[in-house]
Coordinates of C-alpha atoms and ligand atoms in Angstrom, one line a residue:
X1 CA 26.0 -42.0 -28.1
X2 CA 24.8 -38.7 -27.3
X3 CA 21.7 -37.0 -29.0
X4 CA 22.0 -34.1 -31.2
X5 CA 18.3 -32.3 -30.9
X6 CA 18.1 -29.9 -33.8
X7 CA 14.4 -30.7 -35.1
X8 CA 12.0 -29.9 -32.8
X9 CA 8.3 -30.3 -32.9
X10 CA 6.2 -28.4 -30.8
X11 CA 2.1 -29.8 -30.1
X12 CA -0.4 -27.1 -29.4
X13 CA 0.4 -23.6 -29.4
X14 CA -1.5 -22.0 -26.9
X15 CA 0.3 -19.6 -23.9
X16 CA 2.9 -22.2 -23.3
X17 CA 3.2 -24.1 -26.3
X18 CA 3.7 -20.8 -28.6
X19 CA 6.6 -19.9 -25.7
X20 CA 8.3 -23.5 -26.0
X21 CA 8.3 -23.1 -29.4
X22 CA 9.9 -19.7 -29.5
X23 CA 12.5 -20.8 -26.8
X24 CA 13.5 -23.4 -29.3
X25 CA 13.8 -20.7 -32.0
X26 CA 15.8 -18.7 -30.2
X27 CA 18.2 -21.1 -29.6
X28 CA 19.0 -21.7 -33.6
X29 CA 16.6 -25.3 -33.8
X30 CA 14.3 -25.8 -36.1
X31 CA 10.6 -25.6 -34.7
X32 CA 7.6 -27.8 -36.3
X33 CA 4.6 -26.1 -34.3
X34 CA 1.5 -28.4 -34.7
X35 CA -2.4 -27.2 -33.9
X36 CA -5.6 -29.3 -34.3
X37 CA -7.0 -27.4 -37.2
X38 CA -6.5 -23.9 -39.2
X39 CA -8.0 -21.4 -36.4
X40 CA -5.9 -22.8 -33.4
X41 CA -3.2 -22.3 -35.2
X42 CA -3.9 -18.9 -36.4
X43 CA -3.8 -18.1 -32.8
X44 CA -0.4 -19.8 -32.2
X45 CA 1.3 -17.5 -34.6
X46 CA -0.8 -14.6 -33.1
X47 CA 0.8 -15.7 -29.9
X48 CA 4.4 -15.9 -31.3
X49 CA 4.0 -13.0 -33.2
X50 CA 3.1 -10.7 -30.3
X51 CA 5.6 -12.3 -27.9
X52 CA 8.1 -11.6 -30.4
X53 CA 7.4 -8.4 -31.2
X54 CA 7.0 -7.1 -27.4
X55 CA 11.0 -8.2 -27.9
X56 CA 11.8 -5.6 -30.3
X57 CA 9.7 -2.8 -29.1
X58 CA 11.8 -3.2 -25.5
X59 CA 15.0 -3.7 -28.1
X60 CA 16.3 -7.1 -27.1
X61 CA 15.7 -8.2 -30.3
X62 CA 16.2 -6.9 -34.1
X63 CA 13.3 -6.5 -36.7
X64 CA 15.3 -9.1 -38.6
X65 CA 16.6 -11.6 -35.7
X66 CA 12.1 -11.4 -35.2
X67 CA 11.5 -12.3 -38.8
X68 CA 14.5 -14.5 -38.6
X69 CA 13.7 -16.3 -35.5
X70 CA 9.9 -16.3 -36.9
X71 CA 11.1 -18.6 -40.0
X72 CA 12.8 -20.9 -38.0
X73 CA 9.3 -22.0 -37.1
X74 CA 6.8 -23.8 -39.3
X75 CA 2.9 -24.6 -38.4
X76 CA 1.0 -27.4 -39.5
X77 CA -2.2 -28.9 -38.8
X78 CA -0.9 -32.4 -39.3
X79 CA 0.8 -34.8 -37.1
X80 CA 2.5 -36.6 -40.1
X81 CA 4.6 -33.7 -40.4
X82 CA 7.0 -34.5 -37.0
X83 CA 8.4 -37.7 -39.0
X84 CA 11.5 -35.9 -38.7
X85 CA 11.9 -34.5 -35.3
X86 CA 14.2 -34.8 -33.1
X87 CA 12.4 -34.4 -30.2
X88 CA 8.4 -33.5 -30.0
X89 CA 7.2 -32.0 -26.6
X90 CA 3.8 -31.8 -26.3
X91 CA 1.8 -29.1 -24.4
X92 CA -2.1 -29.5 -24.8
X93 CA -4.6 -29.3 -22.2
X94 CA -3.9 -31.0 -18.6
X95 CA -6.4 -34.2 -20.1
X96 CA -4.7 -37.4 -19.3
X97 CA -7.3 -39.1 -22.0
X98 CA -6.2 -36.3 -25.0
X99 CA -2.6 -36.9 -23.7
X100 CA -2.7 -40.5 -23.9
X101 CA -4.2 -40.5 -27.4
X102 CA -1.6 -38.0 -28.4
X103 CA 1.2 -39.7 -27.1
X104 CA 0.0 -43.0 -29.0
X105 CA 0.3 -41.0 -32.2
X106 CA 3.5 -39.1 -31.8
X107 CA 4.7 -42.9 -31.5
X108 CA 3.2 -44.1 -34.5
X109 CA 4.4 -41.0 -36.7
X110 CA 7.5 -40.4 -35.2
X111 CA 11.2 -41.8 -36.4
X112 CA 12.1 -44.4 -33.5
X113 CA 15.2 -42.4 -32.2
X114 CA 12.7 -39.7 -31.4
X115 CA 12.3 -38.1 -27.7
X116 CA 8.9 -37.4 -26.8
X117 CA 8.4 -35.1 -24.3
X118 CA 5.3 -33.8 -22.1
X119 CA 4.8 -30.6 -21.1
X120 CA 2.3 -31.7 -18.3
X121 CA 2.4 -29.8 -14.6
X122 CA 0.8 -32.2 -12.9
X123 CA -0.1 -35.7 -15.0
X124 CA 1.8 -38.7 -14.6
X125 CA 4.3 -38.9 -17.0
X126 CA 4.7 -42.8 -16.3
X127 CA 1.2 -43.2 -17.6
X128 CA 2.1 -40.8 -20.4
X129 CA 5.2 -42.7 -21.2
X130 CA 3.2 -46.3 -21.1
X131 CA 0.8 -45.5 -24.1
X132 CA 3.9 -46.0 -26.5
X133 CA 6.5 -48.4 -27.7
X134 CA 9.4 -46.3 -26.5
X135 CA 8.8 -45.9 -22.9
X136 CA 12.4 -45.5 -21.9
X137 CA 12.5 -42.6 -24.7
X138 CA 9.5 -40.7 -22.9
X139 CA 10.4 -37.6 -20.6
X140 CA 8.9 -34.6 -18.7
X141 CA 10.0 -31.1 -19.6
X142 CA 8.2 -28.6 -18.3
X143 CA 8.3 -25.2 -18.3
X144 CA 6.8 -22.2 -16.9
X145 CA 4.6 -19.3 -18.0
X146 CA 5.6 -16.8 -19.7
X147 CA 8.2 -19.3 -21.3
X148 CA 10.7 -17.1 -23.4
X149 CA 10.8 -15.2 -19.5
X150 CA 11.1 -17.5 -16.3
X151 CA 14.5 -19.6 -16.3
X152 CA 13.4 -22.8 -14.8
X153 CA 13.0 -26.4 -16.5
X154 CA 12.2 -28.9 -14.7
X155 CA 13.0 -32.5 -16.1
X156 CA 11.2 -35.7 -14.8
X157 CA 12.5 -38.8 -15.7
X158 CA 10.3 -41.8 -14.6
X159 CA 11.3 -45.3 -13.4
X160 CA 11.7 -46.1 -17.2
X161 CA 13.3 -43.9 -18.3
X162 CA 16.3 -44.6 -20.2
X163 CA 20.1 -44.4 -18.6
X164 CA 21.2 -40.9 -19.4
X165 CA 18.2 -39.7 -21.2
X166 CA 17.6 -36.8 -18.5
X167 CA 20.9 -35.4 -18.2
X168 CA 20.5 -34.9 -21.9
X169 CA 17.7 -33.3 -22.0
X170 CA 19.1 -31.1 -18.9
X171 CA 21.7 -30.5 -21.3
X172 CA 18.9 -29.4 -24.0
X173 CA 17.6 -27.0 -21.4
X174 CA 21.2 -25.2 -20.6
X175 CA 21.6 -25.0 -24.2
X176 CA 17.9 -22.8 -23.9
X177 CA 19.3 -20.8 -21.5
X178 CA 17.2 -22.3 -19.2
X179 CA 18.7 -24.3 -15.8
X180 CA 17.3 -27.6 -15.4
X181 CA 15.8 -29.4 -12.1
X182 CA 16.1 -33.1 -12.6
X183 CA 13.4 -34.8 -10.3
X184 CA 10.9 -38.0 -9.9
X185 CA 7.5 -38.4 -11.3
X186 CA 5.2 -37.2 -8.6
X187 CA 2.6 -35.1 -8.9
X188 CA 3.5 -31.4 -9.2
X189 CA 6.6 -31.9 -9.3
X190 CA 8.7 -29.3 -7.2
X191 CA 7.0 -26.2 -8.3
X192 CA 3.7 -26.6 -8.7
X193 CA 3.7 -29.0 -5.7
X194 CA 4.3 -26.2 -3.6
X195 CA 3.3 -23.1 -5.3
X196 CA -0.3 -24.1 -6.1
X197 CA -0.7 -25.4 -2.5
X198 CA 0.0 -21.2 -1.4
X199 CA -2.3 -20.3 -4.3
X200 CA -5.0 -22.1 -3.2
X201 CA -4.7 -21.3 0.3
X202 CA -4.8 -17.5 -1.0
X203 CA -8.5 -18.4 -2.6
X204 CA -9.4 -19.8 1.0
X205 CA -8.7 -16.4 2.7
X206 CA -10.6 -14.7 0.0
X207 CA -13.3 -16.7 0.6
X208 CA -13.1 -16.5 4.2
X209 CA -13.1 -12.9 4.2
X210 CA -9.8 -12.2 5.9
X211 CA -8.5 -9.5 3.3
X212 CA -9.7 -8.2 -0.4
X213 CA -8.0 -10.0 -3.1
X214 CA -5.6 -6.6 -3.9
X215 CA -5.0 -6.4 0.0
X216 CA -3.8 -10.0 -0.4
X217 CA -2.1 -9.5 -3.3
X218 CA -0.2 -6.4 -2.2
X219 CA 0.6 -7.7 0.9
X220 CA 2.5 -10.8 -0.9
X221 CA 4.0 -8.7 -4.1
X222 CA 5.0 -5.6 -1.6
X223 CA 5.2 -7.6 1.4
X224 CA 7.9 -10.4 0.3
X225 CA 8.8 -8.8 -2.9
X226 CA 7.6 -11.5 -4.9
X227 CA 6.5 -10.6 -8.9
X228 CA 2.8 -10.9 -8.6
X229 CA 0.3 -11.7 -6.0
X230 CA -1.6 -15.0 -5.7
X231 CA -4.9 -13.9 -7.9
X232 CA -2.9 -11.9 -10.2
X233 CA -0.3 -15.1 -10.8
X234 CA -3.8 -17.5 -10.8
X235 CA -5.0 -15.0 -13.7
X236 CA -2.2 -16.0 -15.6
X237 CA -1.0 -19.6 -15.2
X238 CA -5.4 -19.9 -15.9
X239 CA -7.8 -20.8 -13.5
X240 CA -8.8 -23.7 -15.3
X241 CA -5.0 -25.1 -15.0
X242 CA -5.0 -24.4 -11.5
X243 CA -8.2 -25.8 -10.5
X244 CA -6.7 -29.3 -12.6
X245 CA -3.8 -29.0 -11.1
X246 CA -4.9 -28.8 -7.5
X247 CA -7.2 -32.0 -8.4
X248 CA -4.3 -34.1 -9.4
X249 CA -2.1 -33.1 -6.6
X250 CA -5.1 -33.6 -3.9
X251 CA -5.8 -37.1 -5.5
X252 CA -2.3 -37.9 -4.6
X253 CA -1.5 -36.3 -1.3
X254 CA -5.2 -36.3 0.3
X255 CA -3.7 -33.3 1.8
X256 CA -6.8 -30.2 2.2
X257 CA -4.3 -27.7 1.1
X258 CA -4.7 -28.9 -2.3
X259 CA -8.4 -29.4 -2.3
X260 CA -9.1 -27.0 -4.7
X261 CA -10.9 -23.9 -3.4
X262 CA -14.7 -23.3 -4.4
X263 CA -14.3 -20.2 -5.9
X264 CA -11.8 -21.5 -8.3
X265 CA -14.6 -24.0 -9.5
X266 CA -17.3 -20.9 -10.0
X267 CA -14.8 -19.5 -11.9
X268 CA -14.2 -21.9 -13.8
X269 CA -18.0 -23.0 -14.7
X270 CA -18.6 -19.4 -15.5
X271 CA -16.0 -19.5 -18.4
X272 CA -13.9 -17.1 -16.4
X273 CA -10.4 -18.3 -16.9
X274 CA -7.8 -15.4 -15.9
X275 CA -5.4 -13.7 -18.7
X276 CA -6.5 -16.1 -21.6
X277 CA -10.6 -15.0 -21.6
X278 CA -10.0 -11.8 -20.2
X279 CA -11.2 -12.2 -16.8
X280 CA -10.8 -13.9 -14.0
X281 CA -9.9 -12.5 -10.7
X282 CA -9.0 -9.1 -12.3
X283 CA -10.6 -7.7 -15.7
X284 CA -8.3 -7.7 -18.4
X285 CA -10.6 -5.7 -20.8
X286 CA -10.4 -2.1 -19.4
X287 CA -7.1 -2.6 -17.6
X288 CA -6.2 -1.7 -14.3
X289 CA -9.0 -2.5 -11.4
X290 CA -10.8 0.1 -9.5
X291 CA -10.5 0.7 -5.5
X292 CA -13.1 0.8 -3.8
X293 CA -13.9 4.5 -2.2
X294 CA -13.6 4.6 1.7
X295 CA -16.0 5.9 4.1
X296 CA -15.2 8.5 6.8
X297 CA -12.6 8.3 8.9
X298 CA -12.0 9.2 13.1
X299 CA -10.0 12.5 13.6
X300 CA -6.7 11.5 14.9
X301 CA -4.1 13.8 16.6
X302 CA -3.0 11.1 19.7
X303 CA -2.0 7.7 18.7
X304 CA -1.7 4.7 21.5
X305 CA 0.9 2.6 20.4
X306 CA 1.1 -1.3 22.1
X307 CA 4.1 -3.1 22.1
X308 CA 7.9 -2.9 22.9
X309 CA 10.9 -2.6 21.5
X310 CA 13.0 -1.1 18.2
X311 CA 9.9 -1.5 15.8
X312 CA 8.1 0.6 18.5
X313 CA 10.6 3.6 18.9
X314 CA 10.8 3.7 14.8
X315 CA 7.0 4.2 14.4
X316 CA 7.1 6.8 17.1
X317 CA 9.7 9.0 15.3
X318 CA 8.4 8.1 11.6
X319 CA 4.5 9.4 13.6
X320 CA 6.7 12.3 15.1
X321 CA 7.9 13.0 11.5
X322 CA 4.9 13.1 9.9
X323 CA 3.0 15.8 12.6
X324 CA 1.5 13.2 15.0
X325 CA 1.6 12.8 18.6
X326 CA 2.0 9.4 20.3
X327 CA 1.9 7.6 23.7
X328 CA 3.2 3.7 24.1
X329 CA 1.9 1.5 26.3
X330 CA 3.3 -2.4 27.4
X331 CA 0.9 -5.3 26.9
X332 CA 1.0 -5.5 30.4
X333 CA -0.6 -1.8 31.1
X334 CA -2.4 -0.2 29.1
X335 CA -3.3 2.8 31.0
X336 CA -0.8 5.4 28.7
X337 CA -2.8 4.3 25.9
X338 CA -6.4 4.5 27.1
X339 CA -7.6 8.7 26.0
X340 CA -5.8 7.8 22.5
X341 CA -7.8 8.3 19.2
X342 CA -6.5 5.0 17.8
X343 CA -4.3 2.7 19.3
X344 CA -2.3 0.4 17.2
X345 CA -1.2 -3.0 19.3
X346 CA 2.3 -3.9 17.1
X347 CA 1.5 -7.5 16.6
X348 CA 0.8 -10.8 14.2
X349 CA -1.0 -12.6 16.9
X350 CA -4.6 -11.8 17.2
X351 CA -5.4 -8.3 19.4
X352 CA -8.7 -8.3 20.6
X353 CA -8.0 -9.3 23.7
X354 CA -6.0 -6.6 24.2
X355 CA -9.1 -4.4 23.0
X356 CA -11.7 -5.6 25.6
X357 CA -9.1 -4.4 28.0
X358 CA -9.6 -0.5 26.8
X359 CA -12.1 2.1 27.9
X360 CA -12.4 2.4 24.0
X361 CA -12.0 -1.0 22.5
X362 CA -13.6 0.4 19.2
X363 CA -10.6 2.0 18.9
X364 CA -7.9 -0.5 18.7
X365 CA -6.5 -2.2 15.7
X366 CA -3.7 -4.8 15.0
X367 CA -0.3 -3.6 13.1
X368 CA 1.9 -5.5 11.7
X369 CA 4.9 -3.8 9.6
X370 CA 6.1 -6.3 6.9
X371 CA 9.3 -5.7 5.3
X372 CA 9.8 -1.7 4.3
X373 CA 6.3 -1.5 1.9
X374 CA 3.4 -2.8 3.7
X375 CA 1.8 -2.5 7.4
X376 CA -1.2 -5.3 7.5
X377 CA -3.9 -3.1 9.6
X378 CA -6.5 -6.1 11.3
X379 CA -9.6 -5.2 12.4
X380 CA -11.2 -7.0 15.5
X381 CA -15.1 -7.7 15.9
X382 CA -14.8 -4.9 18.1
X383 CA -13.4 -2.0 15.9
X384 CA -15.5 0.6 14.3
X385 CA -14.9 1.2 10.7
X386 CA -13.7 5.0 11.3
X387 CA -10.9 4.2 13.0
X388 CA -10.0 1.3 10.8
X389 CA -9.8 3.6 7.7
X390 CA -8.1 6.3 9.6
X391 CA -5.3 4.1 10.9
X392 CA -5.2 3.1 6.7
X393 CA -4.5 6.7 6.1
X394 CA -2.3 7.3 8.9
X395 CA 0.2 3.9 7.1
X396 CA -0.3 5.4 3.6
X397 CA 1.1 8.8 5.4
X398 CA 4.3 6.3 6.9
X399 CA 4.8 5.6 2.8
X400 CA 3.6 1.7 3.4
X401 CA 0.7 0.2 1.8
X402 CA -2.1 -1.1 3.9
X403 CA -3.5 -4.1 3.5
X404 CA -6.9 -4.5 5.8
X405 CA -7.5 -7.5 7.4
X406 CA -9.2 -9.6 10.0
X407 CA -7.9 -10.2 13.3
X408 CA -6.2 -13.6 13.3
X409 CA -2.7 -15.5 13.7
X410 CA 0.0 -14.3 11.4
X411 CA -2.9 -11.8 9.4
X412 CA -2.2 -12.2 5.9
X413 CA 1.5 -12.7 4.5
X414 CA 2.9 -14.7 6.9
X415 CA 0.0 -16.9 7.1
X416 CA 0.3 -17.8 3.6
X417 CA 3.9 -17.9 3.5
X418 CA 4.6 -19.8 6.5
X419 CA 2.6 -23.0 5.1
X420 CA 4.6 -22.7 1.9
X421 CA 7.9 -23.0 4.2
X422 CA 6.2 -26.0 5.8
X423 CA 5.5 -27.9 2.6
X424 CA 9.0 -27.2 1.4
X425 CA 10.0 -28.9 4.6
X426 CA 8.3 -32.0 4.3
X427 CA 9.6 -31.7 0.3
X428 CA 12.9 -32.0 1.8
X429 CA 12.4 -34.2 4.4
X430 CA 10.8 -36.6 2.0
X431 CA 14.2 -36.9 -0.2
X432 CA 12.2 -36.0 -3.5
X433 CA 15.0 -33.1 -4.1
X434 CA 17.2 -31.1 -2.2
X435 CA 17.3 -27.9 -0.3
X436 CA 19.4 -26.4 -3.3
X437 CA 17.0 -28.0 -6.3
X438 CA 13.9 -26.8 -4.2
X439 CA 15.3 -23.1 -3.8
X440 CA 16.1 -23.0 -7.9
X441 CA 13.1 -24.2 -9.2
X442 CA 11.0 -21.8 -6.9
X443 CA 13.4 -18.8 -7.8
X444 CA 13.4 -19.6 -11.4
X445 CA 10.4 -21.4 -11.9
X446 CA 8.4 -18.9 -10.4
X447 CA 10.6 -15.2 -10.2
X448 CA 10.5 -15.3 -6.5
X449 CA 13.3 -13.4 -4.9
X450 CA 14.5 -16.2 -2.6
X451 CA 14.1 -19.9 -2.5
X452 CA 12.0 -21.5 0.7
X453 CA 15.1 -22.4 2.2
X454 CA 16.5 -19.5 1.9
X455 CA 13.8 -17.6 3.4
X456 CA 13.6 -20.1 6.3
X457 CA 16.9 -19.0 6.5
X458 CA 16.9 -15.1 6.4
X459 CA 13.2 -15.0 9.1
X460 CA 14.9 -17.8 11.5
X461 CA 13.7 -21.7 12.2
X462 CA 11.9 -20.6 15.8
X463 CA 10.3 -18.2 14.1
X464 CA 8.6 -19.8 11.5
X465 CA 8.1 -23.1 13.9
X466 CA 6.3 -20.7 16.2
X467 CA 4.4 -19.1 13.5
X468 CA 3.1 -22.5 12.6
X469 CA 2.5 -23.3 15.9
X470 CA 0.2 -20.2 16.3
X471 CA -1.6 -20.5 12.8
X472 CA -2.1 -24.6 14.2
X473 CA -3.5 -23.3 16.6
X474 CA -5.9 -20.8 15.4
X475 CA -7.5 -22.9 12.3
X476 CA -6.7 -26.6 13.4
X477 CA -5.6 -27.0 10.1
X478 CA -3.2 -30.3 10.2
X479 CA -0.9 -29.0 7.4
X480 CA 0.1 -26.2 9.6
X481 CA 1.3 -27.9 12.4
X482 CA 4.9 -27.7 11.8
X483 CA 7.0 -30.2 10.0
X484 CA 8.9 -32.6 12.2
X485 CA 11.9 -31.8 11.0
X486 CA 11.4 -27.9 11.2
X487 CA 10.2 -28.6 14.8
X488 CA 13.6 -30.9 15.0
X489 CA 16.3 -28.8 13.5
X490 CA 15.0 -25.9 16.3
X491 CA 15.2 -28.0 18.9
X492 CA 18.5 -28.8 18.3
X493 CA 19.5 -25.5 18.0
X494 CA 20.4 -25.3 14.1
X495 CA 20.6 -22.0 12.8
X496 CA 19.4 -23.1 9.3
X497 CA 19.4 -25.0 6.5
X498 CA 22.7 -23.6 5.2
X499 CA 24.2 -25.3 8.4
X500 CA 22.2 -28.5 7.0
X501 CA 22.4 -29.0 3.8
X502 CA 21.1 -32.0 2.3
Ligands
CAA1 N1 6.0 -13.5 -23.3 C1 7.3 -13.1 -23.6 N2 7.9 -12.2 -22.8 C2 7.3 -11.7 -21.8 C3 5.9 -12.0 -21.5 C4 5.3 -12.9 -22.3 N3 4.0 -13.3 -22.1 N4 5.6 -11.3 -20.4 C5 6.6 -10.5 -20.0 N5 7.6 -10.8 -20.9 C6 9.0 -10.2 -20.8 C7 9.0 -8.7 -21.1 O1 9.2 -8.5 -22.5 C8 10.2 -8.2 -20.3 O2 11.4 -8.6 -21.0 P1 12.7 -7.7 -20.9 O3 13.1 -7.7 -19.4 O4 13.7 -8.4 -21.7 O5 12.4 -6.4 -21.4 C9 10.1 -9.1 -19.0 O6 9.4 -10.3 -19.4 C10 9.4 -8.4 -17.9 O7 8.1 -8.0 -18.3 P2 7.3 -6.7 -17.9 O8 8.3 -5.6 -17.6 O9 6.3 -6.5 -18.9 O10 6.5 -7.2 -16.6 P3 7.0 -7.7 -15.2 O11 8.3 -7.1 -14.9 O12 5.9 -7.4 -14.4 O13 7.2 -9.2 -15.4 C11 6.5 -11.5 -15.4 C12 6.2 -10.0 -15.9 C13 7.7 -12.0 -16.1 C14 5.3 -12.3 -15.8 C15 6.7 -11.4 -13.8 O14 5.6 -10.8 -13.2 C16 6.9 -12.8 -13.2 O15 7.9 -13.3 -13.2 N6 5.8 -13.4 -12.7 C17 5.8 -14.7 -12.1 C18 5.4 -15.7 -13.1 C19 5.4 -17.1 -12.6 O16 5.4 -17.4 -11.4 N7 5.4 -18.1 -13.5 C20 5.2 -19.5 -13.1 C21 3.8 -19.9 -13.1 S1 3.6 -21.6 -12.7 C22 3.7 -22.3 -14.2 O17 3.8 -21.7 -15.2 C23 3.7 -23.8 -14.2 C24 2.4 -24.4 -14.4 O18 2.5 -25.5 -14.8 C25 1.2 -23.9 -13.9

């Protein structure tokens, strides 16, 4: 017999409770929102009032399909009121205890052919599922921030979970508009297993000084086309979130990567929380952050350019274009390069080697051209601040943002993206989901343009291995070196995962 769901009850209505419970509304269910006491919930409908309304000033929705929609949902401060539900996910803080004690409740209150549902990103919903009498009625759905926006549900069903229980609530989810990812309970899941691993390595750069947190998160919105930068996405899923979640997933996989970052704690102690408090990594009271001023820059009319190749020719005729002169040099001789006011070495390796073989080393910086938006520009110790800024000007002049960094394997973007790749790898390789489930949620789940595997696809296997291979290298970080099967599928000469689907 298959479930109707048309009752729906809705625990806690923060960010993503007040979202769930207007992505229930919107589908024609009934919504019982519940909060602990009268000002919590005053905030809920505050939330679902100004999501709601931000609908009908961009006209997707009516004044009446708001107040409509809006009625479909009642608030109460007491749990006796979901007797009736069909189905009651729950989406309080990420506190196994509060969980537990909830879960122990919803059981007691609720009609026995109830679903109960968590909400969780990270906690086990096995130990969730175990604090009731209805185990095999106990699933995850979880959604992601904003709710009524990103498209992605993933469904966790656990090893008691009964026969057929998940597809239907996959069903629930299409029936949201929403497309489901069915998977194991394992901590993080698809999504946040992999996407708070990248955000946290994007705290460890910040901390160790490789690039400002808007030249980081340019570089990974401009660079890769992705929605938001890491600090900017951190701001909104909530630092406090974040910093949990990277503690549950590090207590599992004892991998560093998920060691949460110390800056995320100070953040975190200081009541600095992202969107929800108004600041975190960005200030959300007087809007948009200010840029620093920069100092003087070196007068440039010759630029040495170091490197080979189509990328080369293009920056001489876009320098051309723009009114400047410039000489090219091989790695192998630098000699045409040596009288030049800057020289930019065309690179994602590190470059001061080839600076301590110039006359001028102080004028030599690293360039990497990402995509069609961004140049990273890396500094070495070696290269005086003048020349940094003025090769800055001379990218903002080639209409590409610069993003400043330090001199070091695969500079900024591809440094954090190429560890993401790798994770996805191992994902794969460990049959938790497939190279289709994993590119869904992470496009869905998370707004990204293209899935992992996809990417792995469009930059090429070697190229990514070898990336790895050179950020191993460089920070002996063992979650770098490349995943076996990456470093497999290359050697056999696979073009990509399309060619190995699994
Ligand atoms: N509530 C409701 N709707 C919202 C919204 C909100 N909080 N924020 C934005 N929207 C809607 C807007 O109304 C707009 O809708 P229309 O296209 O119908 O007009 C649309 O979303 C786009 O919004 P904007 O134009 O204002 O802004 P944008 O284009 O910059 O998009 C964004 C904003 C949707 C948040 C986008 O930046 C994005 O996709 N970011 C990535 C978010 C992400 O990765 N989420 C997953 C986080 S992980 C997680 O949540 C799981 C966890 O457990 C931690």
């Amino acid at each position: 017999m298959t479930r109707t769901f048309e009752t729906v009850g809705v625990v806690g209505l923060g960010t993503m409770g007040a979202g769930i419970a207007e992505v229930f509304a919107r589908a024609e269910m009934s919504v019982i929102g519940v909060e602990a006491d009268e000002a919590a919930l005053e905030r809920g409908r505050g939330h679902l009032e100004t999501s709601t309304a931000r609908a009908v000033a961009r006209d997707r929705m009516t004044a009446e399909q708001q107040s409509a929609l809006l009625g479909r949902i009642t608030v109460t401060t007491s749990r006796e009121d979901l007797a009736d539900a069909d189905l009651v996910v729950e989406a309080i803080p990420e506190i196994m205890e509060f969980k537990r004690g909830l879960f122990a409740d919803l059981d007691r209150v609720c009609k026995p052919s109830a679903v109960l549902a968590t909400n969780t990103s990270s906690l086990s919903v096995t130990a969730i599922a175990a604090t009731t009498s209805r185990p095999a009625q106990v699933v995850g759905m979880h959604f992601f921030n904003p709710a009524p926006v990103m498209r992605l549900v993933e469904v966790i069903s656990t090893v008691v979970t009964g026969e057929g229980l998940a597809g239907e609530i996959a069903g629930l989810a299409r029936r949201l508009g929403k497309t489901p990812v069915t998977v194991g309970d394992r901590a993080g899941f698809v999504v946040n297993r992999l996407l708070l691993g990248y955000l946290n390595h994007a705290c460890g750069l910040l901390e160790s000084g490789l690039a400002s947190r808007d030249d980081i998160d340019a570089a990974m919105k401009l660079g890769l086309g992705l929605p938001m930068g890491p600090f900017a996405l951190l701001d909104l899923i909530g630092l406090d979130t974040s910093y949990e979640v990277c503690e549950v997933l590090f207590r599992e996989s004892r991998d560093r990567r998920h060691a949460p970052a110390p800056v995320l704690r100070e953040f975190v102690t200081a009541g600095l929380l992202g969107r929800k408090t108004g600041r975190g990594f960005y200030s959300y009271a007087d809007g948009t952050p200010t840029v620093p001023e920069s100092g003087p820059r070196a007068p440039v009319s010759m630029v040495g350019i170091v490197g080979s190749g189509p990328e080369v020719a293009r920056l001489v005729a876009d320098l051309d274009a723009a009114g400047f002169k410039a000489t090219v040099a091989e790695r192998s001789d630098l000699t045409p390069v040596a009288d030049a006011d800057v020289v930019v070495a065309l690179s994602d390796r590190p470059v001061v080697e080839l600076a301590v073989r110039l006359p001028h080393p102080e004028r030599l910086v690293g360039l990497h051209l990402v995509g069609d938006r961004v140049a990273e520009v890396a500094s070495t110790v070696l290269t005086s601040e003048e020349v940094a800024v003025a090769v800055q000007d001379l990218v903002t002049v080639l209409t590409r943002t610069p993003v400043r960094c330090g001199d070091r394997a695969e500079m900024v973007v591809d440094a954090l993206l190429y560890p993401y790749l790798n994770d996805a790898v191992r994902m794969l390789d460990s049959g938790y989901a497939t190279a289709a489930e994993i590119d869904d949620a992470m496009r869905l789940g998370c707004g990204h343009p293209a899935g992992p595997f996809e990417m792995l696809d469009a930059i090429g296997l070697e190229r990514v291995r070898d990336g790895l291979r050179a950020l191993y290298a460089e920070y002996r970080e063992p979650s770098f070196a490349p995943a076996p099967l990456l470093d497999q599928l290359v050697t056999a000469g696979v073009p990509g995962f399309r060619s190995y689907a699994r």
